[in-house]
Short mmCIF file of C-alpha atoms and ligand atoms in Angstrom, two decimals:
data_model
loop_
_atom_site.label_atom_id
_atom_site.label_comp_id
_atom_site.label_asym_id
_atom_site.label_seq_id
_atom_site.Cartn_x
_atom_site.Cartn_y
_atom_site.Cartn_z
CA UNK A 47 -16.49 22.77 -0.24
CA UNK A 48 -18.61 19.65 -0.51
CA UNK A 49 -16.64 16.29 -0.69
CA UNK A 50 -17.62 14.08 -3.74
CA UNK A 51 -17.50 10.53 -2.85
CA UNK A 52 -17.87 8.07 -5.68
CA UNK A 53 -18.90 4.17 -4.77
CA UNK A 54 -16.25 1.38 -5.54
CA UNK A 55 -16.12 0.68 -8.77
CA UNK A 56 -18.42 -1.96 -9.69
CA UNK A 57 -19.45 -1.51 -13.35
CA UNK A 58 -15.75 -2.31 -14.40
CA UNK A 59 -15.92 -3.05 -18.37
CA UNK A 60 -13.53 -5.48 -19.76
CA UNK A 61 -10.26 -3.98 -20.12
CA UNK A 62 -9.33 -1.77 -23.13
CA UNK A 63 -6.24 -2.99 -24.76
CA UNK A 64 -4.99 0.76 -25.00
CA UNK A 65 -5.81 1.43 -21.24
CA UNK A 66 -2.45 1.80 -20.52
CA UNK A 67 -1.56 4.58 -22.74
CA UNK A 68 -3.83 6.54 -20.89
CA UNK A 69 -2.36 9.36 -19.43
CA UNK A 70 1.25 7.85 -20.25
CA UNK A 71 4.18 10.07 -21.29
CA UNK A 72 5.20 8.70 -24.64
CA UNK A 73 8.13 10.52 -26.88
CA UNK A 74 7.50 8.90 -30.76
CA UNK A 75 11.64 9.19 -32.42
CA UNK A 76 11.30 9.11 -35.99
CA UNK A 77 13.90 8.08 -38.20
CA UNK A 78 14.62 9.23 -41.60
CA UNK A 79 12.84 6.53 -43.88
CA UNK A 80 10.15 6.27 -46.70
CA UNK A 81 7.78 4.72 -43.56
CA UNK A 82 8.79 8.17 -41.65
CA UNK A 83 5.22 8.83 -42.70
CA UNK A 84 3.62 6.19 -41.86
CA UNK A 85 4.79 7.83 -38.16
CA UNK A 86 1.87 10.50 -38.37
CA UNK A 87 -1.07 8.04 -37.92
CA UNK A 88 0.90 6.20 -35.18
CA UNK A 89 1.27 9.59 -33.45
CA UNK A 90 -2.83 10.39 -33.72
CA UNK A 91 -3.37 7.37 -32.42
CA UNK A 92 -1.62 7.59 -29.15
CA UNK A 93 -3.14 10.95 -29.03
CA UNK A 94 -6.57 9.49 -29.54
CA UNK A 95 -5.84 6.59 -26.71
CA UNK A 96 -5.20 9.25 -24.37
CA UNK A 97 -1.25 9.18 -24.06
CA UNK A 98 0.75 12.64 -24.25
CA UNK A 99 2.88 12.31 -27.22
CA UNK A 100 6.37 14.75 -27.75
CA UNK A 101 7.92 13.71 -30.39
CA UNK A 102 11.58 13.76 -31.78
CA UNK A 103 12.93 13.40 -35.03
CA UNK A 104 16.07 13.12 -36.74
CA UNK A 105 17.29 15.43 -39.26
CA UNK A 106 17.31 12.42 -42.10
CA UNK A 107 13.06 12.08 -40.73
CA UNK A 108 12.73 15.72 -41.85
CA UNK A 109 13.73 14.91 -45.21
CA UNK A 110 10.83 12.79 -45.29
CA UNK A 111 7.86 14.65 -43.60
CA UNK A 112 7.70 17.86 -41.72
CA UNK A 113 7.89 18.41 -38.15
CA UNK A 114 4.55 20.71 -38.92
CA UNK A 115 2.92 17.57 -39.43
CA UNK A 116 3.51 16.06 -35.84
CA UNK A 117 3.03 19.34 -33.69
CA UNK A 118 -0.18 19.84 -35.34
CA UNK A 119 -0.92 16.37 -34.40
CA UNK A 120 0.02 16.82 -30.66
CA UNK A 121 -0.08 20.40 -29.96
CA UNK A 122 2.89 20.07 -29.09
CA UNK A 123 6.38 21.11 -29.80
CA UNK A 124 8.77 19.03 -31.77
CA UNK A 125 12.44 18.33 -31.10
CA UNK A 126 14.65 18.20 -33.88
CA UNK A 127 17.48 19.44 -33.09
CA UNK A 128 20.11 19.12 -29.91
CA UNK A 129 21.55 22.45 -30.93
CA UNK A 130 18.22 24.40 -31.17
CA UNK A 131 18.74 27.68 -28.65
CA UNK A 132 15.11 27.73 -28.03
CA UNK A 133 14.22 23.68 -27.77
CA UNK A 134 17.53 23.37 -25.20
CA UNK A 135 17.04 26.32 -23.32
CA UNK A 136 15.67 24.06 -20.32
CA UNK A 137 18.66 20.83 -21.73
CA UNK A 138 14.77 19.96 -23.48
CA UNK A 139 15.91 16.57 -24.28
CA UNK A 140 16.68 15.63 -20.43
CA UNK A 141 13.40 16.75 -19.69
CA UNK A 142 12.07 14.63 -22.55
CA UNK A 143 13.85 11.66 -21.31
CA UNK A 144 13.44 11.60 -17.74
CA UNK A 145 9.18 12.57 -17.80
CA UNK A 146 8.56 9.06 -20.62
CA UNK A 147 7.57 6.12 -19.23
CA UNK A 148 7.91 4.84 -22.93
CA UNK A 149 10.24 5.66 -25.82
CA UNK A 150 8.72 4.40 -29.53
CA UNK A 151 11.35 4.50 -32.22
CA UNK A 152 9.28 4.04 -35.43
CA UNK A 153 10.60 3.60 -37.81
CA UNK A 154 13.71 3.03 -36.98
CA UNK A 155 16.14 2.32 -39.71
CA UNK A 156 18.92 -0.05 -40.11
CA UNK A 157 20.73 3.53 -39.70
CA UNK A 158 19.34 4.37 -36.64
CA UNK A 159 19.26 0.55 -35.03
CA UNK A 160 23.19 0.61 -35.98
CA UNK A 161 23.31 4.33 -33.79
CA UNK A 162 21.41 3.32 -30.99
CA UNK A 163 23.29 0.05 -30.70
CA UNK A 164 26.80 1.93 -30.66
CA UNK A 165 25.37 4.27 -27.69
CA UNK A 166 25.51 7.64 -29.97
CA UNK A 167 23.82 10.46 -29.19
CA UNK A 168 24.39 12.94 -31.85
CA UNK A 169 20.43 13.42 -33.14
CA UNK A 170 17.31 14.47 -30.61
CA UNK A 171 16.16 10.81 -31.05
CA UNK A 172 19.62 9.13 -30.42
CA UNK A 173 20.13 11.61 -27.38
CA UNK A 174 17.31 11.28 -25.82
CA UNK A 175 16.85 7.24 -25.89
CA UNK A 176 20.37 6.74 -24.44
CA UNK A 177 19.50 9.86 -21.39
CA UNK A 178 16.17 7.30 -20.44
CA UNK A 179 15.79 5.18 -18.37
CA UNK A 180 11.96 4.59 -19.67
CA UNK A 181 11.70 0.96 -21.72
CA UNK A 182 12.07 1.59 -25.66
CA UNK A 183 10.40 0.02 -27.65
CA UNK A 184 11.79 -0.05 -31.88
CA UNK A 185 10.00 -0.74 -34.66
CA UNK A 186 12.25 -1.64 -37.40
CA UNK A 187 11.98 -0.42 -40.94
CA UNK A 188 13.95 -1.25 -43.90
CA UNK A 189 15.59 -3.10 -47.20
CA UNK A 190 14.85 -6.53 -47.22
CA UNK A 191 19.26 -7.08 -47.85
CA UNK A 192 19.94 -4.31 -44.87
CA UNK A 193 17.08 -6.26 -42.65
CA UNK A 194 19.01 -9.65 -43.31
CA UNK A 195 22.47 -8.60 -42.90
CA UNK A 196 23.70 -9.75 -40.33
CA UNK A 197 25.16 -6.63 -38.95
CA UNK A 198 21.71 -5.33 -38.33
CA UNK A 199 20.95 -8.43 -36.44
CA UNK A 200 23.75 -8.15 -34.25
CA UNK A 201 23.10 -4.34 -33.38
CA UNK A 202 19.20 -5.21 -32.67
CA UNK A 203 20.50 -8.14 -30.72
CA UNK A 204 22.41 -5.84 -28.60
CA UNK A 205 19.72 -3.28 -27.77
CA UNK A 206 17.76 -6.63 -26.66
CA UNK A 207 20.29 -8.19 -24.62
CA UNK A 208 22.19 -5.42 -23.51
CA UNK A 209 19.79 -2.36 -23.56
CA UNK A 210 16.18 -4.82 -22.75
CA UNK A 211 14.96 -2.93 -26.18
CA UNK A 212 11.61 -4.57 -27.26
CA UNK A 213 10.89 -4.85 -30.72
CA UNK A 214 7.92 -4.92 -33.06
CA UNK A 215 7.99 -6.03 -36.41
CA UNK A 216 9.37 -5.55 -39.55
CA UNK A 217 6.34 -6.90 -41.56
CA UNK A 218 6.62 -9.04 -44.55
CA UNK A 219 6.04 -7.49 -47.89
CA UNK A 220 6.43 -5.82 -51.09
CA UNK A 221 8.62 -2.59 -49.91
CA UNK A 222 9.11 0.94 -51.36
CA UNK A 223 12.85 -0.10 -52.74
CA UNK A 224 10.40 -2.79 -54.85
CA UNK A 225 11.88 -5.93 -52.82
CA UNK A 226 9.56 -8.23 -51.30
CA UNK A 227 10.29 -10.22 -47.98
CA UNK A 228 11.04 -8.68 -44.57
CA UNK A 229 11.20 -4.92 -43.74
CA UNK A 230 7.77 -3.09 -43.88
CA UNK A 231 7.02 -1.17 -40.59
CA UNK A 232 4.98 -2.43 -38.07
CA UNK A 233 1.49 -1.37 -39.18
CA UNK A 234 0.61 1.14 -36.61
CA UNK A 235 -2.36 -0.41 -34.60
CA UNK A 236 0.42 -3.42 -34.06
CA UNK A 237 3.05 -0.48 -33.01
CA UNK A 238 0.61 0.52 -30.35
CA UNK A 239 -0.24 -2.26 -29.46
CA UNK A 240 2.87 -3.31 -28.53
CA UNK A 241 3.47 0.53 -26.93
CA UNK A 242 0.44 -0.88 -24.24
CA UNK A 243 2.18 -4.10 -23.75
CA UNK A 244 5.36 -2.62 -22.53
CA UNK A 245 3.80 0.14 -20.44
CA UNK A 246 1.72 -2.50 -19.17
CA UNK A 247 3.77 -3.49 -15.64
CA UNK A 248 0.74 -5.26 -14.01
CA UNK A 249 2.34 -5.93 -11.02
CA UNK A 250 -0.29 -4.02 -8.92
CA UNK A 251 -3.25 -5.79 -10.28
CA UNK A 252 -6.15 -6.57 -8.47
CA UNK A 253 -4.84 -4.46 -5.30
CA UNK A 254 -6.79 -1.97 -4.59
CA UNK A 255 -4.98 1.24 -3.10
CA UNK A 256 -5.73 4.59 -1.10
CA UNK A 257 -3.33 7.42 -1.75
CA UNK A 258 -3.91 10.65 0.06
CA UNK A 259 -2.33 13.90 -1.35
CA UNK A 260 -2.36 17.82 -1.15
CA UNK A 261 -2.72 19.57 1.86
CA UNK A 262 -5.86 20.44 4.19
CA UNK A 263 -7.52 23.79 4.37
CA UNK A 264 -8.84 24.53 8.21
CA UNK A 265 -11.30 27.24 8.14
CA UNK A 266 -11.07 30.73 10.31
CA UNK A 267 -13.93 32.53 8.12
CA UNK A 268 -15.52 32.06 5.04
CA UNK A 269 -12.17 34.13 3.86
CA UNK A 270 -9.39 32.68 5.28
CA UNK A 271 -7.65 29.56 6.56
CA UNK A 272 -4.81 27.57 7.83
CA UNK A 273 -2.90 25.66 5.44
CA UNK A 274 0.39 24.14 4.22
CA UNK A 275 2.81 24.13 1.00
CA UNK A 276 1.49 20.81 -0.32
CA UNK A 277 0.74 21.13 -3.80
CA UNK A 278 -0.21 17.58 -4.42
CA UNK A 279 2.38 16.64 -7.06
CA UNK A 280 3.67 14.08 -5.18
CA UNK A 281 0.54 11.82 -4.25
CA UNK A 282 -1.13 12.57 -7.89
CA UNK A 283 2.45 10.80 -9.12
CA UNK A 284 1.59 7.58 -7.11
CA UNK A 285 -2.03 7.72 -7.83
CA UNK A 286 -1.40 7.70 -11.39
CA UNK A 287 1.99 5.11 -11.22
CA UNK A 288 -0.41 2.71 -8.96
CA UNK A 289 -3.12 2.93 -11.42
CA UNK A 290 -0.29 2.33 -14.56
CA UNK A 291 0.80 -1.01 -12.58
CA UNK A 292 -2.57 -2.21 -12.82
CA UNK A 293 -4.25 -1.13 -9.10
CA UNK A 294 -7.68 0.17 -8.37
CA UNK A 295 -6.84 3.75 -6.73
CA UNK A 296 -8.88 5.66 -4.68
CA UNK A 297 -7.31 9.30 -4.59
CA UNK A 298 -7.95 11.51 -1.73
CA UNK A 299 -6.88 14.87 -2.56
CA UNK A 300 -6.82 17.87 -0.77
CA UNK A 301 -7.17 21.43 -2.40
CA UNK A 302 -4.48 21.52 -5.56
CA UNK A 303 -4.13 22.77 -9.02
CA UNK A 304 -2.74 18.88 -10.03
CA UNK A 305 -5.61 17.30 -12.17
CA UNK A 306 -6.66 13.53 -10.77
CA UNK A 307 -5.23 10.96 -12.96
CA UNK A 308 -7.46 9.47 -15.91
CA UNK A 309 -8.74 6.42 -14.59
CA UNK A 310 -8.58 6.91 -10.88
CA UNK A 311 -11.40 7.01 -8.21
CA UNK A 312 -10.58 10.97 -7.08
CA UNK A 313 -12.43 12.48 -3.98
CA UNK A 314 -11.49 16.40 -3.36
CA UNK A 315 -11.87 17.32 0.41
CA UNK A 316 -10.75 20.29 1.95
CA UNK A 317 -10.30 19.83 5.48
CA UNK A 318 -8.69 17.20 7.89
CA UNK A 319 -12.17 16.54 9.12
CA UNK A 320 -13.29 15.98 5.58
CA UNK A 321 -10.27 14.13 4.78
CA UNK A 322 -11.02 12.04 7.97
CA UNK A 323 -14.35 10.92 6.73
CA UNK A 324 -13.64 10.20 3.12
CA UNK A 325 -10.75 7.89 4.39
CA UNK A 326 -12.90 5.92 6.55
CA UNK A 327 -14.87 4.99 3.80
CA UNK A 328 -12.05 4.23 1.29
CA UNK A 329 -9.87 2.16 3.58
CA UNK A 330 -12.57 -0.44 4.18
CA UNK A 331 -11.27 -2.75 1.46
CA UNK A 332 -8.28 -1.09 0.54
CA UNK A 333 -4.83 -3.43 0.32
CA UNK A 334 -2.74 -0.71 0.40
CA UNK A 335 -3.01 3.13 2.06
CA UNK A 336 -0.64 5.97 1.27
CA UNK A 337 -0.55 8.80 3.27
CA UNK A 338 1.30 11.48 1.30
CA UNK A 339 -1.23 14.36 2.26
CA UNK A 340 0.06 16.81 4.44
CA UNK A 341 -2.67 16.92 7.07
CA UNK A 342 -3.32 20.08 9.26
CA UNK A 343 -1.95 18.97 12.69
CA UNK A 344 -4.37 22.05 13.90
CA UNK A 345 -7.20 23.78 13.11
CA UNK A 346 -9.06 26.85 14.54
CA UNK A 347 -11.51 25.86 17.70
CA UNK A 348 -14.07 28.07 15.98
CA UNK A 349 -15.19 29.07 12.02
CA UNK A 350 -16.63 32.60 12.34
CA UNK A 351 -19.79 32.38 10.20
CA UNK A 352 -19.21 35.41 8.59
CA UNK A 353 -15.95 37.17 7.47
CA UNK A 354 -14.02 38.40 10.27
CA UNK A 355 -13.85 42.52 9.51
CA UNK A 356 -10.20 44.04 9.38
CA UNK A 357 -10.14 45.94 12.83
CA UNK A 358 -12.73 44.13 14.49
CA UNK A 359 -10.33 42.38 16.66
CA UNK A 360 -8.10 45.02 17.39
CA UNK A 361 -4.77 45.76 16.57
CA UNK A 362 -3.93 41.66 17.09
CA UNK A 363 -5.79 38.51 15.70
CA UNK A 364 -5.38 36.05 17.98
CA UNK A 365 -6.78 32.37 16.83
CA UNK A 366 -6.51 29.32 18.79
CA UNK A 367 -6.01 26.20 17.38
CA UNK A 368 -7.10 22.92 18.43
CA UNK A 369 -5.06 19.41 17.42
CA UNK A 370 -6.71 17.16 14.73
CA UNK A 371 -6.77 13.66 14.92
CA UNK A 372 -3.50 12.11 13.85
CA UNK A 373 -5.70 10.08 10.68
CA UNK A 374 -2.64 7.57 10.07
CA UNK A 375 -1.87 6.55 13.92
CA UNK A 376 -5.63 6.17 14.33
CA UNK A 377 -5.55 3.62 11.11
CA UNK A 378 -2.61 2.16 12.76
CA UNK A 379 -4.12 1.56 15.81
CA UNK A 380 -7.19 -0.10 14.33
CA UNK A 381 -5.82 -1.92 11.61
CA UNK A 382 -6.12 -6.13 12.37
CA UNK A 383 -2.76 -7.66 11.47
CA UNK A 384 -0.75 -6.15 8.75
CA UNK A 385 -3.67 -5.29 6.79
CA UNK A 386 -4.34 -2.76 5.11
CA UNK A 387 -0.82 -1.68 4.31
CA UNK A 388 0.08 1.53 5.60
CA UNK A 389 2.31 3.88 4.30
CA UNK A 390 3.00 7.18 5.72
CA UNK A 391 5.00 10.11 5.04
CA UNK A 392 7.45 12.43 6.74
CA UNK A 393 8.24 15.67 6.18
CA UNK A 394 10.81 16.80 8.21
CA UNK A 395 13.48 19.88 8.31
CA UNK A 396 15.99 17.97 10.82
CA UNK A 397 17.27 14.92 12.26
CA UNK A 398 14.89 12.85 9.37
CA UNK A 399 15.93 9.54 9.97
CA UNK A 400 15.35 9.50 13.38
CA UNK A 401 11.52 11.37 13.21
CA UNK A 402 10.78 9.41 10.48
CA UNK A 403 11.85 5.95 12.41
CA UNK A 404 10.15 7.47 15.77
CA UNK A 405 7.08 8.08 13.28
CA UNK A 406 7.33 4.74 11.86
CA UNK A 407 6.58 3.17 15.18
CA UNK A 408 4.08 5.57 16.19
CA UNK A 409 1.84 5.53 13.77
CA UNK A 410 1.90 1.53 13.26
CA UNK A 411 3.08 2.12 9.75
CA UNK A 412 4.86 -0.39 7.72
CA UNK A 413 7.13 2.16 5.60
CA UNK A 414 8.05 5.66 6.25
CA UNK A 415 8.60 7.61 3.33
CA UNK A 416 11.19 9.89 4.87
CA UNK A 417 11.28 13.53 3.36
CA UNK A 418 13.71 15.97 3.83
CA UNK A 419 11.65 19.14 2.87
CA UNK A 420 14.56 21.52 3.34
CA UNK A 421 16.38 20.06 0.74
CA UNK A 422 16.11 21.91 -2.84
CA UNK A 423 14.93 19.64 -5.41
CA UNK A 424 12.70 18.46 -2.94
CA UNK A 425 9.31 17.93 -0.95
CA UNK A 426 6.69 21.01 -1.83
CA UNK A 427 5.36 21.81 -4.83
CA UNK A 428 8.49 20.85 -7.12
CA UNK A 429 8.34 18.27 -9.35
CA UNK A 430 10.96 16.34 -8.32
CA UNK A 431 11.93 14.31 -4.91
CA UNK A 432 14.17 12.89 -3.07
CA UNK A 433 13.24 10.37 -0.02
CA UNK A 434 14.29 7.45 2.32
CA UNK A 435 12.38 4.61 2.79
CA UNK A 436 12.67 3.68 6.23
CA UNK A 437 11.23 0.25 7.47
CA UNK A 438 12.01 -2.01 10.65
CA UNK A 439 14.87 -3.34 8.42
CA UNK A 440 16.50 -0.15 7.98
CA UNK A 441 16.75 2.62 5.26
CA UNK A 442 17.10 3.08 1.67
CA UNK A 443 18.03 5.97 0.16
CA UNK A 444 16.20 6.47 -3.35
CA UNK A 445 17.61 8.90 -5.99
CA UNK A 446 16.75 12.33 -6.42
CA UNK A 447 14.29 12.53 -9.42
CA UNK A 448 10.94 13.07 -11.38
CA UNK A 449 8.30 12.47 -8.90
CA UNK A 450 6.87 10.18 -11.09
CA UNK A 451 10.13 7.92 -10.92
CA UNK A 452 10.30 8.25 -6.88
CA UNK A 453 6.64 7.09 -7.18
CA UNK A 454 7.74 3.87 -8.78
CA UNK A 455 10.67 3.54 -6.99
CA UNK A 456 7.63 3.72 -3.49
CA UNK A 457 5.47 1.51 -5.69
CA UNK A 458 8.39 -1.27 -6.06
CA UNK A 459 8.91 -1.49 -2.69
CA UNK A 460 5.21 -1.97 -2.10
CA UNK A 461 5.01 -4.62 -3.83
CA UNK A 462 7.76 -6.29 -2.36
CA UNK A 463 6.25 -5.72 0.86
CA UNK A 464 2.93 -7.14 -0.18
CA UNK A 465 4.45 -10.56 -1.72
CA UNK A 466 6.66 -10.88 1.91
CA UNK A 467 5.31 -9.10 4.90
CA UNK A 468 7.85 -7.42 6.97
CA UNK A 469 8.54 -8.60 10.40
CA UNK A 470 6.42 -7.07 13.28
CA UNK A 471 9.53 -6.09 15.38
CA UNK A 472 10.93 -2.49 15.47
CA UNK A 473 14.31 -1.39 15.75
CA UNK A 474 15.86 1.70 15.17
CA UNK A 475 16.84 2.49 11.16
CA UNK A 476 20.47 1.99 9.89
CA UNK A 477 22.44 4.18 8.29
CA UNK A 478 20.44 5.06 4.51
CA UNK A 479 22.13 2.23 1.59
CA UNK A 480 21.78 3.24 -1.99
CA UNK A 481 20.11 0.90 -4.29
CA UNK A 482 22.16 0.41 -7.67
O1 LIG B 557 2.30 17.69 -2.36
P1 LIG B 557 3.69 18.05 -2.82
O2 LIG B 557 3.87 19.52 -3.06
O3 LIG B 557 4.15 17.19 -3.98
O4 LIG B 557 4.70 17.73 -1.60
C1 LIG B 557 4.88 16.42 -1.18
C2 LIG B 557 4.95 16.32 0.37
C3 LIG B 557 6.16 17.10 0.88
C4 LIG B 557 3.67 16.90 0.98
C5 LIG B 557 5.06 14.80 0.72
O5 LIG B 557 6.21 14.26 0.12
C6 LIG B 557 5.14 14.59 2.22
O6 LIG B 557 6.18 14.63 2.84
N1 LIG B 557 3.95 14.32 2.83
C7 LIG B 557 3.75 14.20 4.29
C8 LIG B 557 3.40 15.52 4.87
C9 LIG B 557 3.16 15.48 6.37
O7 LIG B 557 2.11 15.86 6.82
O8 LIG B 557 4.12 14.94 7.06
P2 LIG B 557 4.09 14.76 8.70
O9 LIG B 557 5.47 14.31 9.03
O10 LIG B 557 3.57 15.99 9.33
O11 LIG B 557 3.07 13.60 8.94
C10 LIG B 557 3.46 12.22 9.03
C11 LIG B 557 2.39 11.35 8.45
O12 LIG B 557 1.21 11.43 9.24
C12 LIG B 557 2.00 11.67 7.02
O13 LIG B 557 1.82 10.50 6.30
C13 LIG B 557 0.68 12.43 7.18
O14 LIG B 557 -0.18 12.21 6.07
C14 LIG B 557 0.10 11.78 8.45
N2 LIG B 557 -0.73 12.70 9.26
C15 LIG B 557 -0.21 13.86 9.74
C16 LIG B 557 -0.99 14.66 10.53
C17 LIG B 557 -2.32 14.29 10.83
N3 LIG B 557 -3.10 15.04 11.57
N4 LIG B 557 -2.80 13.14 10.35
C18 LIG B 557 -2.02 12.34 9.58
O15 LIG B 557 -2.49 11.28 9.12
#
């Protein structure tokens, strides 16, 4: 397989304002209003900016437009109900809530504000904002009287203060109940607008960052090879967080069924040696480098040319393998200073904090993303994770979820690490702490 290598980016355009929908997961709530509508051409538009839109809707939104309307829009199913036998086979609204990064309540009506502020979850849209832990953003809609009462201003208040809601809007104008003054929804290029602004956590900007993900193929024949269980799920998930928070990401991926990211430099290599090469040339600049792929430690001394014949060989195959270069300790070792980054992972079956600490030193790494592999729920090919990052400080224990939320959770503590570099001394990790 031939590696594609693609040169730094240096034809960067000015930024699109919607860039950060791109390739976002955004559930639209609709509340039942006369602007429940106005909801559709929000919904094609964060389809259009590249987002992937579910949507939810109360049974008062129904009333108002059909739910026809939005999965035509998004191909998508819609969830309107919490006791639907076929939307909750898989508890759908969980899923809903923990794969957003954003949560757009529009419109949401003095009704639904009022809900949302008293913590109910009786409706698909109530449910699944309080199960989040994605930023919601609410668009209010409503009377001009009901937008002034003060009630309503108390239960927006709350979601501000006590739930960091953002808000957009209401707009000023002559409204469907034939008031004029406060109330009109958002129009919708504001709503997105807003939608990028939140998603927008730019705290990775101007860093430019190497992740490595999937595993390594190591040839026998044309037919066959050695490999591992790395499906690249997990280093795809940091590509495409990194890129959200604003970095320029170089993704080195091995062979996997996990698309690159939208927006991210992708180079697909096959083997360790190949992996090997493309890294050399990524890491020149690079501020950061992840190593989540899971790199054949061997690889067969020889690649028959042609494919090896059943029988050929006797009643035994016998191949001997060879060691690759360890691709992290060799960055470690020629890294000057504490720069680039370096991040490894790793994936162990027993004793984890200990390898992972003994790894952490070996390699001249600056984190160890510690993964217990054995553990269900976790490392290969599932979608979700659960990891300790060790350091020379110690370890932290991050929660078992998405890998897309352990990905931020890595990405947080990145960023730390790159506003205060760690000390250079090592000492042994202590006991994991959990992180409220
Ligand atoms: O891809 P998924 O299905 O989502 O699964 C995710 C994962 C389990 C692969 C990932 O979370 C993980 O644990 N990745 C590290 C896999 C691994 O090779 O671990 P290791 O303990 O063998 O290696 C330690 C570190 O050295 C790793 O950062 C690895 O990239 C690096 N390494 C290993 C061998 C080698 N020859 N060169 C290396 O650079």
């Amino acid at each position: 397989m031939a590696i594609v290598i693609e040169g730094p980016r240096t034809d960067r355009k000015p930024r699109d304002p919607a860039e950060p929908l791109r390739g976002a997961n955004i559930v639209v709530g609709i509340a039942g209003g006369i602007a429940s509508y106005k909801a559709a051409e929000l919904v094609r538009m964060l389809d259009k900016a590249g987002a992937t839109v579910d949507v939810a809707m109360t049974p008062r939104a129904q009333k108002f437009i059909g739910p026809m309307t939005f999965q035509a829009l998004t191909r998508r199913p819609v969830f309107t109900d919490l006791f639907n036998l076929t939307e909750e086979a898989n508890i759908g609204h969980i899923q809903l809530a923990d794969r957003a990064d954003l949560i757009v309540i529009a419109p949401a009506t003095a009704n639904a504000i009022a809900r949302l502020a008293a913590g109910l979850a009786d409706d698909a849209v109530t449910a699944i904002a309080l199960a989040s832990r994605a930023p919601i953003l609410v668009a209010p809609s409503m009377n001009v009287n009901m937008w002034n009462h003060p009630l309503t201003r108390a239960n927006l208040q709350r979601l501000v203060e006590v739930a960091r809601y953002h808000v957009v809007g209401p707009g000023d104008g002559f409204l469907a109940c034939r008031w004029t003054g406060p109330g009109r929804l958002a129009e919708p290029a504001d709503i997105l607008e807003a939608a990028a602004h939140v998603l927008s956590r730019q705290d990775l900007a101007g860093k430019k960052i190497v992740v490595t993900a999937g595993p390594t193929y190591e040839a026998i024949d044309p037919v066959r090879f050695v490999g591992n269980r790395s499906s690249g799920k997990m280093g795809v998930a940091l590509a495409a967080a990194a890129q959200r928070r604003g970095a320029s990401v170089t993704l080195i991926l091995g062979p996997s069924g996990v698309p690159p990211p939208v927006g991210v430099t992708a180079n697909t290599v096959e083997s360790a040696a190949q992996l090997q090469w493309a890294l050399g040339n990524a890491v020149k600049d690079a501020d950061v480098v992840v190593m989540t792929a899971a790199v054949g430690d061997y690889r067969p001394a020889k690649e028959a040319k042609e494919k090896i014949k059943r029988g050929e060989l006797g009643s035994k195959m016998q191949i001997d393998l060879v060691a690759n270069p360890d691709l992290l300790a060799e960055l470690g070792a020629k890294r000057k200073g504490k720069t680039p980054l370096l991040v490894g992972f790793a994936a162990e079956t027993t004793d984890v904090l200990e390898n992972a600490t003994k790894k952490l030193a070996s390699k001249n790494c600056d984190l160890i993303v510690a993964n217990d592999v054995s553990e269900p729920g976790a490392g290969f090919a599932v979608d979700t994770n659960h990891v300790t990052l060790v350091d020379v400080a110690g370890a932290e224990e991050i929660p078992a979820g998405p890998k897309s939320e352990v990905a931020h959770r890595i990405l947080d503590r990145i960023t730390a690490m790159l506003a205060a570099p760690p000390p250079m001394s090592t000492k042994p990790a202590k006991k994991p702490r959990r992180k409220s």
